[in-house]
Tab-separated table of C-alpha atoms in Angstrom:
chain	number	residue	atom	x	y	z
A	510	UNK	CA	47.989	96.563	79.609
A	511	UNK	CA	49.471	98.819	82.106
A	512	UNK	CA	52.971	98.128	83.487
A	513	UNK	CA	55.238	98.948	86.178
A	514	UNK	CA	59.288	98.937	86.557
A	515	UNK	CA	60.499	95.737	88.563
A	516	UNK	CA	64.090	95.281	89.125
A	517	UNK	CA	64.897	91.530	90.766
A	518	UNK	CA	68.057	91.845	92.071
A	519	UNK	CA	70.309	89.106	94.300
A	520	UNK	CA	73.836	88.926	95.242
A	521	UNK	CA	74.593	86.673	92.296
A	522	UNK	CA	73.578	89.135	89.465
A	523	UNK	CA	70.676	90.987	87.871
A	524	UNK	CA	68.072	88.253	87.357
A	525	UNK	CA	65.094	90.901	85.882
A	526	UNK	CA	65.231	94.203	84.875
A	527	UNK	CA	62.326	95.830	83.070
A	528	UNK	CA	58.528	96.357	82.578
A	529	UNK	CA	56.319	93.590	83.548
A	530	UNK	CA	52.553	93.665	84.561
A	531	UNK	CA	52.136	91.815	87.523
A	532	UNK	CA	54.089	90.144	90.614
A	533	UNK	CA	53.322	87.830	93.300
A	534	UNK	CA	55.532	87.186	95.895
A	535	UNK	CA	55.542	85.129	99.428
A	536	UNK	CA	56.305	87.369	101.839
A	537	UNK	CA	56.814	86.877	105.546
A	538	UNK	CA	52.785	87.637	106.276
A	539	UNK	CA	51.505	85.494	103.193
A	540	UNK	CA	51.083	86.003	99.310
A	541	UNK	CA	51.268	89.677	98.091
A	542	UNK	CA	49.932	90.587	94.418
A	543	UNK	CA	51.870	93.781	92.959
A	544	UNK	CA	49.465	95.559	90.492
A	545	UNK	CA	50.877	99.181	88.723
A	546	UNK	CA	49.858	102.017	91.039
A	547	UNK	CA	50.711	99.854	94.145
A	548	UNK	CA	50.919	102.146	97.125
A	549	UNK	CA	54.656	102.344	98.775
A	550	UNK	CA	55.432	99.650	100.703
A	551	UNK	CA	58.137	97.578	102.182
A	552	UNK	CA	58.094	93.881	103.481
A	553	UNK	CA	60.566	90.914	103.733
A	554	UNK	CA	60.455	88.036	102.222
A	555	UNK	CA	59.782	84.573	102.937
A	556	UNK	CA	60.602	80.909	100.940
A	557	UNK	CA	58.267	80.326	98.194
A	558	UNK	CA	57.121	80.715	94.882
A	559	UNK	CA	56.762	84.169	92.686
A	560	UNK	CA	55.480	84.936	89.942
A	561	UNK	CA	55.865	87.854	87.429
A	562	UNK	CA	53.857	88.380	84.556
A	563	UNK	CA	55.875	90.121	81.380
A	564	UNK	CA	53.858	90.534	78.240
A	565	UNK	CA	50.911	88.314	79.033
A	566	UNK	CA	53.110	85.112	79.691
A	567	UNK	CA	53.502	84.240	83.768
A	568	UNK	CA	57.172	82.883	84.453
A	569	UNK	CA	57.482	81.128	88.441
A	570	UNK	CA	60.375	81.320	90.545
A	571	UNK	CA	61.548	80.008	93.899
A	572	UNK	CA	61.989	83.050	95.585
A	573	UNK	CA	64.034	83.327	99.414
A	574	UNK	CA	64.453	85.659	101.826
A	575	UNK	CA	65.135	89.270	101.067
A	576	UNK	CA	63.191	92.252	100.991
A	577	UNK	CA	60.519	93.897	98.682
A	578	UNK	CA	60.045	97.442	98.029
A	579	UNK	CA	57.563	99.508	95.853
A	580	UNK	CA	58.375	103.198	96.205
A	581	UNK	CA	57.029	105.533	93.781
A	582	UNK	CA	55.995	103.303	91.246
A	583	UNK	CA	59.390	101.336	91.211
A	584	UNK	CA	59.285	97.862	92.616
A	585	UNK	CA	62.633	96.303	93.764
A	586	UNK	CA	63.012	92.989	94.804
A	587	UNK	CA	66.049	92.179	96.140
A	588	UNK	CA	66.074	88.529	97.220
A	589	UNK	CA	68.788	86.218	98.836
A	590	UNK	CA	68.065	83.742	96.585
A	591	UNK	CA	66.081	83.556	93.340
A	592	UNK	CA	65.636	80.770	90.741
A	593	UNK	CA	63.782	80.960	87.920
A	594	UNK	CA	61.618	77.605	87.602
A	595	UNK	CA	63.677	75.956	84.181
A	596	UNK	CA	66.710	76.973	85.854
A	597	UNK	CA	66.173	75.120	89.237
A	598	UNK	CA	68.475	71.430	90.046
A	599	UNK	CA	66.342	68.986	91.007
A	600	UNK	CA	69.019	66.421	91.893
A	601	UNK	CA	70.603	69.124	94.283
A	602	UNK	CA	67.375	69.886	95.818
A	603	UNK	CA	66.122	66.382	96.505
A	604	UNK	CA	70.071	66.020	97.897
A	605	UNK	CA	69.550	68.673	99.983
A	606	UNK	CA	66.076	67.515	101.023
A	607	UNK	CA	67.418	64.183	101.990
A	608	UNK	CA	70.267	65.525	103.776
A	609	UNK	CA	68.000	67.928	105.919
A	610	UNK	CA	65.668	65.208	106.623
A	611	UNK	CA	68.529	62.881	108.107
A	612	UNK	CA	70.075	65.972	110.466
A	613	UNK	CA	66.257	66.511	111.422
A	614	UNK	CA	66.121	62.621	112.030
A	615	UNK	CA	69.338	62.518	114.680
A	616	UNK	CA	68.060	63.640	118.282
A	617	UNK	CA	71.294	64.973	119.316
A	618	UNK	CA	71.709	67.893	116.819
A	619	UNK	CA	71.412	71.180	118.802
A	620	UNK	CA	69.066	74.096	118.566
A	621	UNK	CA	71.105	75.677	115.727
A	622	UNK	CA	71.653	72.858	113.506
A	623	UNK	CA	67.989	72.110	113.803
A	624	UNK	CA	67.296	75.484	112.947
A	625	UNK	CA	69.762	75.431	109.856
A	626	UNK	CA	68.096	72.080	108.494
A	627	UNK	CA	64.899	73.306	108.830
A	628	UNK	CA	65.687	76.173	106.765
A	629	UNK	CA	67.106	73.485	104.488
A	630	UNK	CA	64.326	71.449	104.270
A	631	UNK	CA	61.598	73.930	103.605
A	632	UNK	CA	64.124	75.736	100.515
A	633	UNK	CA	64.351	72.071	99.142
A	634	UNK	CA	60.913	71.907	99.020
A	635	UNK	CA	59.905	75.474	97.545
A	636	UNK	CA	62.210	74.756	94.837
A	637	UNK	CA	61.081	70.985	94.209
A	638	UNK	CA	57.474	72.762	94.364
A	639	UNK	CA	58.005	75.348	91.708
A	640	UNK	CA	60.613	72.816	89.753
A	641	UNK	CA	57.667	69.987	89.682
A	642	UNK	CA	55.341	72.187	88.578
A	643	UNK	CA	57.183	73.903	85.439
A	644	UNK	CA	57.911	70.279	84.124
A	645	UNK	CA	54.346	69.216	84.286
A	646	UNK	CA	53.080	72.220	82.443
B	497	UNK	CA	134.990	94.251	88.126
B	498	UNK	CA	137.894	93.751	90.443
B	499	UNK	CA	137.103	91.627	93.919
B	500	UNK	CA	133.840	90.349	92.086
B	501	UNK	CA	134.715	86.734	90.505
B	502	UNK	CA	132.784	85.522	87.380
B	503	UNK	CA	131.808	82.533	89.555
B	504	UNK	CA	130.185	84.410	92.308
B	505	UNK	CA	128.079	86.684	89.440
B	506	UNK	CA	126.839	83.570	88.210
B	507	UNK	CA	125.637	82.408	91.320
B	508	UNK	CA	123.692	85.615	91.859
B	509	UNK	CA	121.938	85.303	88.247
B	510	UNK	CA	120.685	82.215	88.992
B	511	UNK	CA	119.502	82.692	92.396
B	512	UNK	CA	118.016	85.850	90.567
B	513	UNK	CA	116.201	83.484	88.004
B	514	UNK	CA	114.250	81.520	90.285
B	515	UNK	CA	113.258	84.132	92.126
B	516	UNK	CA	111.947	85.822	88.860
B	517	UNK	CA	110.229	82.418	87.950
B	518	UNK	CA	108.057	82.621	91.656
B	519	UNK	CA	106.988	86.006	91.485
B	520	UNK	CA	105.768	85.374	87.515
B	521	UNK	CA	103.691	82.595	88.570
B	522	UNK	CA	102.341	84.254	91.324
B	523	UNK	CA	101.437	86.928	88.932
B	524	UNK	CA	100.088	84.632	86.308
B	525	UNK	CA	97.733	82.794	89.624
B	526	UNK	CA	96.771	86.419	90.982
B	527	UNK	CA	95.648	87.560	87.752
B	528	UNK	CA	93.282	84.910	86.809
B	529	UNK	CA	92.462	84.728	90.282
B	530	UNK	CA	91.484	88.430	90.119
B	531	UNK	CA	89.900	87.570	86.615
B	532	UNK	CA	87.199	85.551	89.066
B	533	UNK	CA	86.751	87.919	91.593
B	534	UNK	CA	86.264	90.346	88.550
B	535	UNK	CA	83.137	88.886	87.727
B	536	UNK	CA	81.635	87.868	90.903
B	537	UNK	CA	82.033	92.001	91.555
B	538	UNK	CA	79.774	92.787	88.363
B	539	UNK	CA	77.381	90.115	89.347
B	540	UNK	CA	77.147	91.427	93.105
B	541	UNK	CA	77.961	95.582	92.500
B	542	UNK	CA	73.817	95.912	91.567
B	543	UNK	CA	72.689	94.048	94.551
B	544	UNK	CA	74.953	96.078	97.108
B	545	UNK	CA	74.189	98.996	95.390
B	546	UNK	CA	70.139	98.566	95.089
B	547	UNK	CA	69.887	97.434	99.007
B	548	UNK	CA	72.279	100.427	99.992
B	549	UNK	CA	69.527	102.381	97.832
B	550	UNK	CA	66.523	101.076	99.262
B	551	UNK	CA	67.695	101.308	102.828
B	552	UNK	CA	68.667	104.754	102.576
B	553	UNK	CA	65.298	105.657	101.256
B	554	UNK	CA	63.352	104.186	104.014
B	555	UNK	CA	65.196	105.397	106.177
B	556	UNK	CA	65.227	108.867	104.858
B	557	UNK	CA	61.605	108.553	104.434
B	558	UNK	CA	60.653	107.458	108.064
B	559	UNK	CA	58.962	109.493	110.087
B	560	UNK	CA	58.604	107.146	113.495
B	561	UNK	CA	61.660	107.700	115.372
B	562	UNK	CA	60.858	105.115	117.042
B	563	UNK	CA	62.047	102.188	114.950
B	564	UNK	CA	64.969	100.089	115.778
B	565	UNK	CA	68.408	100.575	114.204
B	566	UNK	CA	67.634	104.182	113.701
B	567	UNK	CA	69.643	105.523	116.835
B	568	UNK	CA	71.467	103.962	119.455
B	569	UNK	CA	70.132	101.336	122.211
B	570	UNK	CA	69.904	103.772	125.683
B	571	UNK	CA	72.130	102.857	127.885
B	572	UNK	CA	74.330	101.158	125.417
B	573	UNK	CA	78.097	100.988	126.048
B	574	UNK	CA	80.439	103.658	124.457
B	575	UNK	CA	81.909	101.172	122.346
B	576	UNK	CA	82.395	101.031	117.981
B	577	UNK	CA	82.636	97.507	116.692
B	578	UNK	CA	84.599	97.508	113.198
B	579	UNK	CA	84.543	94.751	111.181
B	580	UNK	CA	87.448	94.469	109.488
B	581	UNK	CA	88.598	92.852	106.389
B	582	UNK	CA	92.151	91.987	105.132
B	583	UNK	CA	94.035	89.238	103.422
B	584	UNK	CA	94.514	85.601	104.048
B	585	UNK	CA	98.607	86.100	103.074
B	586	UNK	CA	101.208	89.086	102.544
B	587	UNK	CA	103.384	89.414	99.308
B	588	UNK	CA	100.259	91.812	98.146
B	589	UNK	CA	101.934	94.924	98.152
B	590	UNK	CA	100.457	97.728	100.235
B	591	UNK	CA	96.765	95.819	100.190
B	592	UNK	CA	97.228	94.265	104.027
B	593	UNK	CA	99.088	97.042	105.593
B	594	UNK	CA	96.732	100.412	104.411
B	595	UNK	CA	93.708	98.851	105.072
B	596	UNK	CA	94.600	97.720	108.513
B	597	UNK	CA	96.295	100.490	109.404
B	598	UNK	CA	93.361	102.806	107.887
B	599	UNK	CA	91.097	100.855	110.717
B	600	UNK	CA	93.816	100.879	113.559
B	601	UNK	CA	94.140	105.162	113.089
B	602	UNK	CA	90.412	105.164	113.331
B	603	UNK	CA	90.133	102.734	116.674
B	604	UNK	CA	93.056	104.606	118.063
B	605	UNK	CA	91.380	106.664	121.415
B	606	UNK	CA	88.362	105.290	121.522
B	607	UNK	CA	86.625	102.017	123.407
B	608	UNK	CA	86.146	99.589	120.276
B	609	UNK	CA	86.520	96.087	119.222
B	610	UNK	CA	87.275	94.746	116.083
B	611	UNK	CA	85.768	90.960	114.229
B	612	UNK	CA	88.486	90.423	111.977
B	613	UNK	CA	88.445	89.235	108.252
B	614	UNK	CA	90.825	87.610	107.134
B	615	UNK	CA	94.530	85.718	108.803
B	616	UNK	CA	96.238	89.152	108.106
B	617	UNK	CA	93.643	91.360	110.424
B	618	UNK	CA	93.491	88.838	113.121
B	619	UNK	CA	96.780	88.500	113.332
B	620	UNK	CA	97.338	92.439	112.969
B	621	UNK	CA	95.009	93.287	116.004
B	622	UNK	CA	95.177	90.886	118.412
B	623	UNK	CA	99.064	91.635	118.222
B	624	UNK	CA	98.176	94.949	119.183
B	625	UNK	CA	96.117	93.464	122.056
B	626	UNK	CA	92.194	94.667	120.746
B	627	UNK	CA	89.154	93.181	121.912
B	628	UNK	CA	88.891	90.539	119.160
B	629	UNK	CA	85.126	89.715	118.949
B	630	UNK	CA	85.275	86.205	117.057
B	631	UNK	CA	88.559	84.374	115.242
B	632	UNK	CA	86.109	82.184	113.224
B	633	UNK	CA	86.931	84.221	110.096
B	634	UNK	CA	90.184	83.733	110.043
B	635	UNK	CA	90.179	82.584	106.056
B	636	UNK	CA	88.801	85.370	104.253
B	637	UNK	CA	88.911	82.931	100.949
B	638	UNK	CA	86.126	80.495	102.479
B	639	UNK	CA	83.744	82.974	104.062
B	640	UNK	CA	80.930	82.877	102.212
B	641	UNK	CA	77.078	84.377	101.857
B	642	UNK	CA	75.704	82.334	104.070
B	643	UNK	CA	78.844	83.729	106.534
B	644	UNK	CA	77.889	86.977	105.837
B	645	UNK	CA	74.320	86.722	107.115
B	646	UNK	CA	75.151	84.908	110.392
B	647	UNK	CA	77.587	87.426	111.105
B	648	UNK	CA	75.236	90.403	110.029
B	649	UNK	CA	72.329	88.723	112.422
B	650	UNK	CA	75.026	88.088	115.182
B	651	UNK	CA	75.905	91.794	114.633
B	652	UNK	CA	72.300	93.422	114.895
B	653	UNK	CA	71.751	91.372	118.051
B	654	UNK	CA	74.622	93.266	119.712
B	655	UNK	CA	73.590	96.418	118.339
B	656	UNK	CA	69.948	95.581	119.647
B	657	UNK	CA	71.376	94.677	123.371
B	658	UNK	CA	72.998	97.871	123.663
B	659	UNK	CA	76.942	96.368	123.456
B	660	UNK	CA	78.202	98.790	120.988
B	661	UNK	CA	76.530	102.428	119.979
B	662	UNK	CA	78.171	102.332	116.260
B	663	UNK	CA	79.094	99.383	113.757
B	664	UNK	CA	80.895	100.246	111.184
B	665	UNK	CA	82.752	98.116	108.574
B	666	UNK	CA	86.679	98.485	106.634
B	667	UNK	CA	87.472	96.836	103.983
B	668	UNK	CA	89.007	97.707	100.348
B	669	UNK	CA	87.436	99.303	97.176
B	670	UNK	CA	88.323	98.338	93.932
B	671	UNK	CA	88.350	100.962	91.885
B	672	UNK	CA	90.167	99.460	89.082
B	673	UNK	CA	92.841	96.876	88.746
B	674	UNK	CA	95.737	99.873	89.146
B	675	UNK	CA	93.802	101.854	92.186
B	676	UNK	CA	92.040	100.377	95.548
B	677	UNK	CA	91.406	102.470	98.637
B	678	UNK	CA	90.711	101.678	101.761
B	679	UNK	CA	87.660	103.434	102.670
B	680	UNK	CA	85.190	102.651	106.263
B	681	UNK	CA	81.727	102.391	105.923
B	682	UNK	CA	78.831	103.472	109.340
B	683	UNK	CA	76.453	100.602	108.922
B	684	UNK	CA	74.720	100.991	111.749
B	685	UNK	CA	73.061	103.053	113.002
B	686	UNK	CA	71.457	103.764	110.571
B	687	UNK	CA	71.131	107.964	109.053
B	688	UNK	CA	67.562	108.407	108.732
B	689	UNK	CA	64.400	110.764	109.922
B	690	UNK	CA	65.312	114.143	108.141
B	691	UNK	CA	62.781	113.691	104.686
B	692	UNK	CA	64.734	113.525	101.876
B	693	UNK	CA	63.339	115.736	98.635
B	694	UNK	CA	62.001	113.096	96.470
B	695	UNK	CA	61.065	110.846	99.016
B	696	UNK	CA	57.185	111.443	99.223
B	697	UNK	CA	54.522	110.235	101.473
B	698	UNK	CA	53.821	107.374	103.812
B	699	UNK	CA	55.414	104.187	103.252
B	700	UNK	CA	52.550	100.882	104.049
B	701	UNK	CA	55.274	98.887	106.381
B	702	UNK	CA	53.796	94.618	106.245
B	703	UNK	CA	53.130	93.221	108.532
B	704	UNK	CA	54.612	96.362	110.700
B	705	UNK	CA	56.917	98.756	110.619
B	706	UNK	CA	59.074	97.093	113.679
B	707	UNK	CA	58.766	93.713	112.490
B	708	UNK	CA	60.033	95.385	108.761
B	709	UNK	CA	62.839	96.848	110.525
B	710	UNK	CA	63.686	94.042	112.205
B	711	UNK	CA	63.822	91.530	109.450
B	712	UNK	CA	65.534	93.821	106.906
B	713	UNK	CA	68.048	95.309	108.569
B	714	UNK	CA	70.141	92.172	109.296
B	715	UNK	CA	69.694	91.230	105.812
B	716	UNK	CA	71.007	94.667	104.369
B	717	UNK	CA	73.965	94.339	106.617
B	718	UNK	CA	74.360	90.901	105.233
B	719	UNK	CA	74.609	91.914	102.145
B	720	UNK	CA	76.929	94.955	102.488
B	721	UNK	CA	79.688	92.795	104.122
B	722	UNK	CA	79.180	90.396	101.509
B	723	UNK	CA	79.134	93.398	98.613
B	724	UNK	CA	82.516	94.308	100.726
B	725	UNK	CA	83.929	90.925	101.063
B	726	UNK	CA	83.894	90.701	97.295
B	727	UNK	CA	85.682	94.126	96.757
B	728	UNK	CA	88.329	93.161	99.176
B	729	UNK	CA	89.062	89.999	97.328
B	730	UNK	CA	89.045	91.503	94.319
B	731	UNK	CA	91.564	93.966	95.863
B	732	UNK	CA	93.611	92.092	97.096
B	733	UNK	CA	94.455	90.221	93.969
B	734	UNK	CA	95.064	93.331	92.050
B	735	UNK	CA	97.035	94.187	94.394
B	736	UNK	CA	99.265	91.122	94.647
B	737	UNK	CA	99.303	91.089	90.494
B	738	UNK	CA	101.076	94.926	90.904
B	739	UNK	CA	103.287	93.496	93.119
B	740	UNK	CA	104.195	91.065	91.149
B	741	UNK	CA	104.407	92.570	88.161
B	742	UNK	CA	106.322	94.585	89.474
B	743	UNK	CA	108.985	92.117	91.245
B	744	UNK	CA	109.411	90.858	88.235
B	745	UNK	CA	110.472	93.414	86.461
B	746	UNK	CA	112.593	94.278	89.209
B	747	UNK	CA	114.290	91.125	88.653
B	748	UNK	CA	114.695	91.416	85.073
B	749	UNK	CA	116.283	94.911	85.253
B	750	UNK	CA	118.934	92.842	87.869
B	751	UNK	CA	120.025	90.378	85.306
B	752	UNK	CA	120.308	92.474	82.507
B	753	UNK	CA	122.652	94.543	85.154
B	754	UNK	CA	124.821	91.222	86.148
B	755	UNK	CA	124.610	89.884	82.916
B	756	UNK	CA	127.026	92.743	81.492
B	757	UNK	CA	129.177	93.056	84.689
B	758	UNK	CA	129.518	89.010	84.260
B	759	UNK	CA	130.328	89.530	80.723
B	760	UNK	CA	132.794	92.506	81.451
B	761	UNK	CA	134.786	90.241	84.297
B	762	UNK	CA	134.833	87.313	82.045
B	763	UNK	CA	136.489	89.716	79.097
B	764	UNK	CA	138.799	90.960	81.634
B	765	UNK	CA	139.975	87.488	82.704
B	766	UNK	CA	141.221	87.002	79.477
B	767	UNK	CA	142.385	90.138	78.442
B	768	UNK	CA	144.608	89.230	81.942
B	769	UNK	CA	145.568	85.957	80.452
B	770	UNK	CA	146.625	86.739	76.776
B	771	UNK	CA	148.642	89.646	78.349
B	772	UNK	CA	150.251	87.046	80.731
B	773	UNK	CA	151.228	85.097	77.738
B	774	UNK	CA	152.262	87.891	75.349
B	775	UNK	CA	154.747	89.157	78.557
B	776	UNK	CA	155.682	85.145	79.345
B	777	UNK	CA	156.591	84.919	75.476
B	778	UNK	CA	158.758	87.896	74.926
B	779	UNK	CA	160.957	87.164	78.014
């Protein structure tokens, strides 16, 4: 099977460097599927799950925020955060959904903070999501 | 050794010794400090590097001048914002000083204002009576990624208003633990339009090229403070090691030195004596 270059990149370290066959990726305007011989293109990311596809075997990721390139062949994702699904803490990320859910809960919070838990929430969630589902499988 | 009593050498010495035994341990804490801020560099170099990469090649492969970030805002104020980044404390040799005065040449003559990094910068220009855009990050230690990426977003939206035509960024490369420079960075706006060889065709933009732009920028500025952030921390604790190191040393080369003009006064106090007695005897 054809492959293409794919270089996962986030501000915490290399997470995936190599050849893999296929990517999926939530972006900001819904699911995107990376084939080899994708055209160039650029989009940001939003929260949710990816998956890459390396030698036949899928492997799932919460994926957040970021950009995505493809240009010339080479696809660069360069995420703010990135988890690979066995590697995700689901204590932390019910914590952090409870948390969220309690600042969302209190009526006097202003626009920011609501904004800020929201953001919380929904990354809790992705990352219970793609947690859950690894441990089932 | 005369005027200079064995008593008073000894004094010095010890004074001396505890001196020596602070600047060791502040060696001993910068270096595994700098051992951590080692590593978060090798973790974070790829990331700053790949975004710096993949912005430059959009933007070298645009062809709508249109897009924000590209030039300046019209009618935006003649003003540079630097964001500056410095220390939290001093006793770092020359790590404070050159960077800040690196920035302070540079915003010399022109209309600018500076969001300082670090207790060191604020202090630094709002002495020197700049337009200080926000004091939150006054602990350079505790800003973190998240920081980064409110302050990038807070940035942009200036840029976008038309408040300053330039943004640009100092801070200090780590080159290795012996050399760091203080270099400043344009991030905004950004270089772009003239087709780079190498950089073919049409890029597919999703959803569109604006809303691209306007999403991606802030998080590429996000991330080259934070790629800088690191570097300056790393820096900085190289930089207070040298010192250090170098105090130290200083120190021991000043007890060795006292040690023999202690010894030489105390041999001279009793060469004094046993001539007294030898002169007391034979009269």
């Amino acid at each position: 099977m054809s492959t293409f270059s794919l270089k996962i990149v986030t501000p915490d370290g290399v997470q995936f460097d190599g050849e893999c066959e296929a990517l999926t990726v939530r972006t900001t305007s819904g699911e995107m599927g990376i084939l080899p011989g994708h055209i160039n293109c650029v989009s940001p990311l939003g929260m949710g799950r990816a998956s890459i596809s390396v030698n036949g075997e899928k492997r799932y990721a919460a994926c957040m925020g970021g950009i995505l390139t493809v240009l010339n062949g080479e696809v660069r994702l360069v995420p703010t955060t990135f988890e690979w699904a066995d590697e995700i803490d689901m204590e932390r990320a019910k914590d952090s959904e409870t948390r969220a859910r309690k600042t969302l809960g209190d009526s006097r919070i202003t626009e920011v903070e609501q904004r800020l838990a929201e953001a919380r929430l929904k990354r809790a969630l992705v990352r219970q999501g793609v947690g859950t589902q690894m441990r089932v499988k | 050794m005369a005027g200079v009593s064995a008593k008073a050498i000894t004094t010095r010495i010890r004074t001396l010794r505890s001196t020596r035994q602070i600047t060791k341990a502040m060696e001993m804490v910068a270096s595994s400090k700098l051992r951590r801020a080692q590593a978060r560099i090798v973790s974070s170099r790829p990331y700053f590097n790949i975004i710096y990469g993949v912005i430059q090649d959009i933007a070298a492969a645009n062809r709508e001048h249109t897009l924000p970030y590209l030039a300046c805002e019209k009618n935006c104020a003649d003003k540079i914002t630097y964001v500056v980044i410095a220390g939290d404390r001093g006793l770092a040799g020359g790590y404070n000083s050159n960077i800040l005065n690196k920035c302070y040449a540079e915003t010399a003559g022109c209309a600018c204002e500076v969001l300082p990094i670090g207790k060191k910068a604020v202090d630094f220009f709002s002495a020197r009576g700049t337009a200080l855009l926000s004091t939150n990050y006054a602990g350079a230690e505790h800003v973190d990624v998240g920081d980064c990426f409110t302050l990038a977003r807070s940035l942009c939206r200036r840029f976008r208003r038309g408040e300053c035509k330039e943004v640009r960024i100092g801070y200090t490369n780590f080159a290795s633990v012996l050399t760091q420079t203080p270099v400043t960075l344009k991030l905004l706006p950004l270089e772009g339009g003239h087709s780079a060889p190498g950089a073919s065709a049409d890029i597919l933009y999703e959803p569109s090229s604006e809303e691209v732009f306007e999403t991606i920028i802030p998080e590429y500025i996000g991330g080259v403070i934070y790629g800088a952030l690191c570097e300056s921390r790393a820096s900085e604790q190289a930089a207070r090691r040298g010192a250090m190191d170098t105090a130290t040393q200083n120190a021991d080369d000043m007890i060795a030195d006292l040690s023999l003009k202690y010894n030489r006064a105390r041999q001279a106090a009793i060469t004094q004596e046993i001539t007294e007695i030898v002169a007391g005897s034979q009269s």
